[in-house]
Tab-separated table of C-alpha atoms in Angstrom:
chain	number	residue	atom	x	y	z
A	1	MET	CA	-25.263	-18.035	-20.988
A	2	THR	CA	-22.391	-16.845	-23.167
A	3	LYS	CA	-19.186	-15.402	-22.226
A	4	PRO	CA	-19.328	-11.599	-22.025
A	5	GLU	CA	-17.426	-10.208	-24.998
A	6	ALA	CA	-14.444	-7.321	-24.525
A	7	GLY	CA	-16.499	-5.123	-26.450
A	8	SER	CA	-15.841	-0.968	-25.398
A	9	ALA	CA	-15.234	-0.608	-21.662
A	10	ALA	CA	-15.239	2.214	-19.519
A	11	PRO	CA	-12.127	3.764	-17.890
A	12	GLY	CA	-10.423	2.107	-14.616
A	13	GLY	CA	-12.427	0.072	-12.343
A	14	VAL	CA	-15.054	-0.976	-14.632
A	15	THR	CA	-12.528	-1.872	-17.295
A	16	ARG	CA	-10.733	-4.003	-14.733
A	17	LEU	CA	-13.979	-5.660	-13.727
A	18	ARG	CA	-14.783	-6.755	-17.389
A	19	THR	CA	-11.631	-7.733	-18.176
A	20	ALA	CA	-11.135	-10.015	-14.712
A	21	VAL	CA	-14.760	-11.627	-15.734
A	22	ARG	CA	-13.377	-12.781	-19.367
A	23	GLU	CA	-9.770	-13.846	-17.616
A	24	HIS	CA	-11.981	-16.011	-14.926
A	25	TRP	CA	-15.055	-17.135	-16.517
A	26	ASP	CA	-14.393	-20.355	-17.362
A	27	GLU	CA	-13.451	-21.045	-13.749
A	28	LEU	CA	-16.729	-19.646	-12.448
A	29	SER	CA	-20.180	-21.726	-11.196
A	30	ALA	CA	-23.547	-21.225	-12.858
A	31	SER	CA	-24.368	-18.968	-10.296
A	32	GLU	CA	-21.570	-16.905	-10.012
A	33	ARG	CA	-21.438	-16.470	-14.036
A	34	THR	CA	-24.650	-15.026	-13.121
A	35	VAL	CA	-23.406	-12.616	-10.505
A	36	ALA	CA	-20.614	-11.593	-12.874
A	37	GLN	CA	-22.686	-11.085	-15.951
A	38	TYR	CA	-25.177	-8.446	-13.943
A	39	LEU	CA	-22.075	-6.789	-12.561
A	40	VAL	CA	-20.774	-5.966	-16.098
A	41	SER	CA	-24.305	-5.148	-17.650
A	42	ALA	CA	-25.453	-3.115	-14.805
A	43	PRO	CA	-24.570	0.843	-14.498
A	44	ALA	CA	-21.430	1.284	-12.054
A	45	GLU	CA	-23.251	3.672	-9.774
A	46	GLN	CA	-26.166	1.208	-9.483
A	47	VAL	CA	-23.424	-1.448	-8.082
A	48	MET	CA	-21.888	1.245	-5.914
A	49	PHE	CA	-25.066	1.641	-4.156
A	50	ALA	CA	-25.784	-2.121	-3.793
A	51	SER	CA	-25.311	-4.473	-0.770
A	52	ALA	CA	-24.668	-8.162	-1.250
A	53	GLN	CA	-27.948	-8.976	-0.141
A	54	ARG	CA	-29.696	-6.421	-2.860
A	55	LEU	CA	-26.797	-7.820	-5.317
A	56	GLY	CA	-27.886	-11.363	-4.592
A	57	GLU	CA	-31.351	-10.304	-4.761
A	58	ALA	CA	-31.192	-8.797	-8.021
A	59	THR	CA	-29.460	-11.900	-9.364
A	60	GLY	CA	-31.585	-14.621	-7.810
A	61	THR	CA	-28.400	-16.034	-5.480
A	62	SER	CA	-27.282	-15.034	-2.329
A	63	ASN	CA	-25.187	-12.497	-0.532
A	64	ALA	CA	-22.822	-15.461	-0.257
A	65	THR	CA	-22.570	-16.418	-3.726
A	66	VAL	CA	-22.145	-12.356	-4.576
A	67	ILE	CA	-19.031	-12.463	-2.235
A	68	ARG	CA	-17.695	-15.900	-3.510
A	69	SER	CA	-18.103	-14.554	-6.728
A	70	LEU	CA	-16.017	-10.998	-6.138
A	71	GLN	CA	-13.259	-13.458	-4.431
A	72	ARG	CA	-13.335	-15.854	-7.378
A	73	LEU	CA	-12.665	-12.605	-9.864
A	74	GLY	CA	-9.859	-11.090	-7.492
A	75	TYR	CA	-11.416	-8.656	-4.977
A	76	SER	CA	-11.108	-8.626	-1.176
A	77	GLY	CA	-14.901	-7.980	-0.899
A	78	LEU	CA	-17.404	-5.771	-2.435
A	79	PRO	CA	-16.101	-2.579	-0.683
A	80	ALA	CA	-12.961	-3.216	-2.953
A	81	LEU	CA	-14.918	-3.766	-6.123
A	82	LYS	CA	-16.991	-0.147	-4.921
A	83	ARG	CA	-13.789	1.769	-4.470
A	84	GLU	CA	-12.135	0.780	-8.140
A	85	LEU	CA	-16.136	1.971	-9.011
A	86	ALA	CA	-16.107	5.016	-7.320
A	87	ALA	CA	-12.244	6.100	-8.373
A	88	ASP	CA	-13.879	5.875	-11.978
A	89	PHE	CA	-17.012	7.927	-10.398
A	90	THR	CA	-15.764	10.959	-8.525
A	91	SER	CA	-13.102	11.220	-11.326
A	92	ALA	CA	-16.158	12.194	-14.214
A	93	VAL	CA	-19.014	13.381	-12.463
A	94	ALA	CA	-19.305	16.841	-10.348
A	95	PRO	CA	-19.732	16.342	-6.543
A	96	ASP	CA	-23.079	18.068	-6.710
A	97	VAL	CA	-23.748	15.865	-9.535
A	98	ARG	CA	-22.486	12.877	-7.541
A	99	LEU	CA	-24.937	14.003	-3.941
A	100	MET	CA	-27.517	14.282	-6.482
A	101	GLN	CA	-27.359	10.775	-7.621
A	102	ARG	CA	-26.846	9.597	-4.276
A	103	ILE	CA	-30.117	11.172	-3.318
A	104	GLU	CA	-32.019	9.448	-5.748
A	105	HIS	CA	-30.464	6.305	-5.634
A	106	VAL	CA	-31.561	6.256	-1.824
A	107	GLY	CA	-34.870	7.744	-2.376
A	108	ARG	CA	-37.582	8.825	0.310
A	109	ASP	CA	-38.263	5.896	2.049
A	110	LEU	CA	-36.801	6.035	5.234
A	111	ARG	CA	-36.041	2.113	5.610
A	112	THR	CA	-34.262	2.341	2.324
A	113	ILE	CA	-32.191	4.659	3.498
A	114	TRP	CA	-31.763	2.767	7.230
A	115	SER	CA	-30.933	-0.560	5.200
A	116	ASP	CA	-28.487	1.200	3.207
A	117	VAL	CA	-26.118	2.866	5.905
A	118	PHE	CA	-26.355	0.207	8.294
A	119	ASP	CA	-25.530	-2.380	5.056
A	120	GLU	CA	-22.529	-0.172	3.972
A	121	THR	CA	-21.259	0.054	7.520
A	122	ARG	CA	-21.478	-3.743	7.910
A	123	GLU	CA	-19.076	-4.000	4.519
A	124	ARG	CA	-16.671	-1.992	5.522
A	125	ILE	CA	-16.069	-3.307	9.355
A	126	GLU	CA	-15.948	-6.631	7.666
A	127	GLN	CA	-13.403	-5.463	5.396
A	128	CYS	CA	-11.320	-3.961	8.289
A	129	ARG	CA	-11.269	-7.466	9.861
A	130	ARG	CA	-10.006	-9.313	7.288
A	131	LEU	CA	-7.697	-6.963	5.428
A	132	THR	CA	-5.366	-6.524	7.974
A	133	PRO	CA	-2.677	-9.171	8.757
A	134	PRO	CA	-2.231	-9.887	12.821
A	135	GLU	CA	1.731	-9.222	12.388
A	136	ASP	CA	0.967	-5.605	10.957
A	137	LEU	CA	-0.986	-5.297	14.193
A	138	GLU	CA	1.503	-6.633	16.472
A	139	ARG	CA	3.897	-4.938	14.749
A	140	ALA	CA	1.643	-1.501	15.524
A	141	VAL	CA	0.916	-2.448	19.044
A	142	ALA	CA	4.924	-2.910	20.001
A	143	ALA	CA	5.474	0.241	18.358
A	144	LEU	CA	2.546	2.343	20.528
A	145	ALA	CA	4.000	0.862	23.713
A	146	GLU	CA	7.218	1.942	23.608
A	147	ALA	CA	6.580	5.258	22.509
A	148	ARG	CA	7.403	8.802	24.317
A	149	GLU	CA	4.696	10.340	22.869
A	150	VAL	CA	2.463	9.804	20.267
A	151	PHE	CA	1.849	12.105	17.364
A	152	CYS	CA	-1.878	11.457	16.043
A	153	TYR	CA	-2.438	12.978	12.270
A	154	GLY	CA	-5.161	13.348	10.418
A	155	VAL	CA	-6.862	15.862	8.526
A	156	ALA	CA	-10.130	17.241	6.832
A	157	THR	CA	-12.704	13.962	7.302
A	158	MET	CA	-9.865	11.678	9.075
A	159	GLU	CA	-9.155	14.546	11.821
A	160	ILE	CA	-12.117	12.814	13.866
A	161	ALA	CA	-9.912	9.531	14.372
A	162	ALA	CA	-6.719	11.197	15.064
A	163	ARG	CA	-8.189	13.505	17.833
A	164	HIS	CA	-10.366	10.306	18.784
A	165	LEU	CA	-6.774	8.163	19.397
A	166	ALA	CA	-5.070	11.043	20.538
A	167	LEU	CA	-8.084	11.549	23.412
A	168	ALA	CA	-8.218	7.626	24.423
A	169	LEU	CA	-4.483	7.271	24.267
A	170	GLY	CA	-4.456	10.308	26.653
A	171	ARG	CA	-7.368	8.382	29.178
A	172	ILE	CA	-4.982	5.489	29.781
A	173	GLY	CA	-1.877	7.631	30.702
A	174	ARG	CA	0.197	7.478	27.147
A	175	ARG	CA	1.308	10.695	25.800
A	176	ALA	CA	-0.061	11.999	22.920
A	177	ARG	CA	-1.388	14.865	21.013
A	178	PHE	CA	-3.614	15.834	18.132
A	179	VAL	CA	-1.983	17.159	14.976
A	180	GLY	CA	-3.805	18.503	11.765
A	181	ALA	CA	-1.589	21.173	10.474
A	182	THR	CA	-0.936	21.100	6.365
A	183	GLY	CA	1.407	23.526	4.585
A	184	PHE	CA	3.728	25.413	6.304
A	185	ALA	CA	1.996	25.184	9.292
A	186	LEU	CA	2.880	21.559	9.721
A	187	ALA	CA	6.945	23.014	10.612
A	188	ASP	CA	6.367	23.449	14.270
A	189	PRO	CA	4.607	19.505	14.888
A	190	LEU	CA	7.457	18.022	13.024
A	191	LEU	CA	10.000	20.234	14.428
A	192	ALA	CA	8.651	18.640	18.310
A	193	LEU	CA	8.905	15.081	17.155
A	194	SER	CA	11.890	13.154	18.187
A	195	HIS	CA	13.587	9.756	19.123
A	196	GLY	CA	11.078	7.298	20.920
A	197	ASP	CA	7.885	8.847	19.399
A	198	VAL	CA	5.734	7.355	17.307
A	199	VAL	CA	3.499	8.789	14.516
A	200	VAL	CA	-0.211	7.327	13.499
A	201	VAL	CA	-1.281	8.657	10.059
A	202	PHE	CA	-5.142	8.621	9.374
A	203	GLN	CA	-5.092	9.340	5.635
A	204	PRO	CA	-7.581	6.546	3.157
A	205	GLY	CA	-5.926	7.321	0.039
A	206	ARG	CA	-4.845	10.531	-1.250
A	207	THR	CA	-1.161	10.493	-1.092
A	208	LEU	CA	-0.127	14.077	0.511
A	209	ALA	CA	3.159	16.163	-0.065
A	210	GLU	CA	2.793	16.715	3.628
A	211	LEU	CA	2.705	12.804	4.543
A	212	THR	CA	6.216	12.452	2.390
A	213	ILE	CA	8.111	14.883	4.601
A	214	LEU	CA	6.419	13.459	7.742
A	215	VAL	CA	7.752	9.943	7.125
A	216	GLU	CA	11.239	11.528	5.862
A	217	ARG	CA	11.271	13.647	9.406
A	218	ALA	CA	10.462	10.667	11.633
A	219	ARG	CA	13.226	8.448	10.158
A	220	ALA	CA	15.699	11.224	10.230
A	221	VAL	CA	14.953	11.684	14.352
A	222	GLY	CA	14.422	8.076	15.223
A	223	ALA	CA	10.824	8.236	14.936
A	224	LYS	CA	8.278	5.370	13.835
A	225	VAL	CA	5.205	5.291	11.891
A	226	VAL	CA	2.083	3.352	11.436
A	227	PHE	CA	-0.281	4.268	8.718
A	228	VAL	CA	-4.456	3.763	8.779
A	229	THR	CA	-5.121	3.572	5.396
A	230	ASP	CA	-6.978	1.881	2.340
A	231	GLU	CA	-5.068	2.449	-0.611
A	232	LEU	CA	-1.409	3.559	0.428
A	233	ARG	CA	-0.328	-0.197	2.085
A	234	GLU	CA	1.858	-0.666	-1.152
A	235	LEU	CA	3.243	2.235	-1.576
A	236	LEU	CA	4.355	2.898	2.037
A	237	GLN	CA	4.573	-0.803	3.751
A	238	GLU	CA	8.026	-0.755	3.095
A	239	GLN	CA	8.604	2.747	4.720
A	240	VAL	CA	6.915	2.811	7.771
A	241	GLU	CA	6.963	0.769	11.024
A	242	ALA	CA	2.715	-1.159	9.875
A	243	VAL	CA	0.051	-0.430	8.148
A	244	LEU	CA	-3.312	-0.866	9.255
A	245	THR	CA	-6.193	-1.393	6.692
A	246	ALA	CA	-8.934	1.185	7.206
A	247	PRO	CA	-11.369	0.889	4.401
A	248	HIS	CA	-12.814	4.238	3.420
A	249	THR	CA	-16.338	4.609	1.523
A	250	PRO	CA	-16.877	4.542	-1.935
A	251	THR	CA	-20.412	5.937	-1.999
A	252	GLY	CA	-20.453	8.764	0.923
A	253	VAL	CA	-23.269	7.140	2.053
A	254	THR	CA	-21.082	6.427	5.677
A	255	ASN	CA	-18.681	8.514	7.580
A	256	GLU	CA	-15.220	8.477	6.041
A	257	ALA	CA	-13.646	7.787	9.422
A	258	LEU	CA	-15.972	5.373	10.457
A	259	THR	CA	-13.244	2.103	10.296
A	260	GLY	CA	-10.482	4.314	11.159
A	261	LEU	CA	-12.407	4.997	14.694
A	262	ILE	CA	-12.821	1.276	15.109
A	263	VAL	CA	-8.759	0.710	14.468
A	264	ALA	CA	-8.159	3.382	16.779
A	265	ASP	CA	-10.089	1.271	19.368
A	266	VAL	CA	-8.376	-1.829	18.851
A	267	LEU	CA	-4.940	-0.135	19.432
A	268	VAL	CA	-6.395	1.747	22.605
A	269	LEU	CA	-7.817	-1.588	24.081
A	270	ALA	CA	-5.172	-3.285	23.241
A	271	LEU	CA	-2.450	-0.686	25.226
A	272	SER	CA	-4.884	-0.683	28.308
A	273	ALA	CA	-4.599	-4.683	27.966
A	274	LEU	CA	-0.474	-4.499	27.983
A	275	ASP	CA	-0.493	-2.454	31.270
A	276	GLU	CA	-3.575	-2.637	33.124
A	277	ASN	CA	-2.756	-1.021	36.289
A	278	LYS	CA	-1.655	2.097	34.473
A	279	ALA	CA	-5.416	2.257	32.327
A	280	ILE	CA	-7.053	1.687	35.420
A	281	GLU	CA	-5.398	4.010	37.496
A	282	PHE	CA	-5.920	6.846	34.756
A	283	SER	CA	-9.100	5.406	34.396
A	284	HIS	CA	-9.679	6.417	38.311
A	285	GLN	CA	-7.970	9.708	38.188
A	286	LEU	CA	-10.272	10.587	35.202
A	287	SER	CA	-13.315	9.642	37.153
A	288	ALA	CA	-12.157	12.016	40.409
A	289	LEU	CA	-11.356	14.868	38.361
A	290	ARG	CA	-14.936	14.806	36.320
A	291	GLU	CA	-16.387	14.550	39.846
A	292	GLN	CA	-14.502	17.575	41.189
A	293	LEU	CA	-15.349	19.187	38.472
A	294	LEU	CA	-19.197	18.219	38.442
A	295	SER	CA	-19.131	19.575	42.025
A	296	ALA	CA	-17.514	22.827	41.430
A	297	ARG	CA	-20.350	23.451	39.577
A	298	GLU	CA	-22.748	23.214	41.603
A	299	PRO	CA	-24.576	25.956	43.109
A	300	ARG	CA	-23.158	26.824	46.991
A	301	THR	CA	-26.204	26.822	49.848
A	302	ARG	CA	-26.135	30.476	50.496
A	303	ARG	CA	-25.733	31.474	54.292
A	304	THR	CA	-28.050	33.219	56.688
């Protein structure tokens, strides 16, 4: 097998992939070269929708070889490659065309659909588990444990994760509120932010003007900020208390908030463990209130 030629490359993620293959070619084993050759020759959208297992089958290797090859090329895993390829794909292709291509790729076979969704879910979860340094998680939990109140911020698809965290924190006795405002409407919750509060922001990649103002306001009043993100780590890690990595979907096959929800569950469980008695007491109170509400809805026996 010969080393791939430079040739003409598409912009962005494909260019980086081809450059990485050329630069690391001599370091790759024979099976890793097979994988690399396939990755640079296959259509980008085909790679985007493929699992590690499928790529292993297509190259006559294995999913472990695919992952090892990507790491040799400088990627943290398959989701990282997909994310870069998706950036080119989404910027060059209209949303309706992307949806059509996604449907064409998946087809109508229910077993394939089932497999594709679970494959991407597993890949994103495994990536999420590996990419957050333990010290970042420790800083985030320590900040939340001392928080007067937690502001859980998320807009659009990430509203789900932010609402989930606010609800779950309240159920273990922590003061928390959901914030999903943008533009002028964000001024009111920012006004309520004060010393000792913590803002947990769920935002995968796109930088919003609101985020800059939010971080500045938090620093001005003595509040801390924790980001749950995919692409903003390098931009934010020097400005906030902690950055927790939650890989977003490169294909749209799985829900954007999936890994954000998992990170939220980690934070809630960690805080429950830090103050077990408080968490259990509020759980008991929640159950008692539910019982009262259920009893109140039961029809009363009519007196005769």
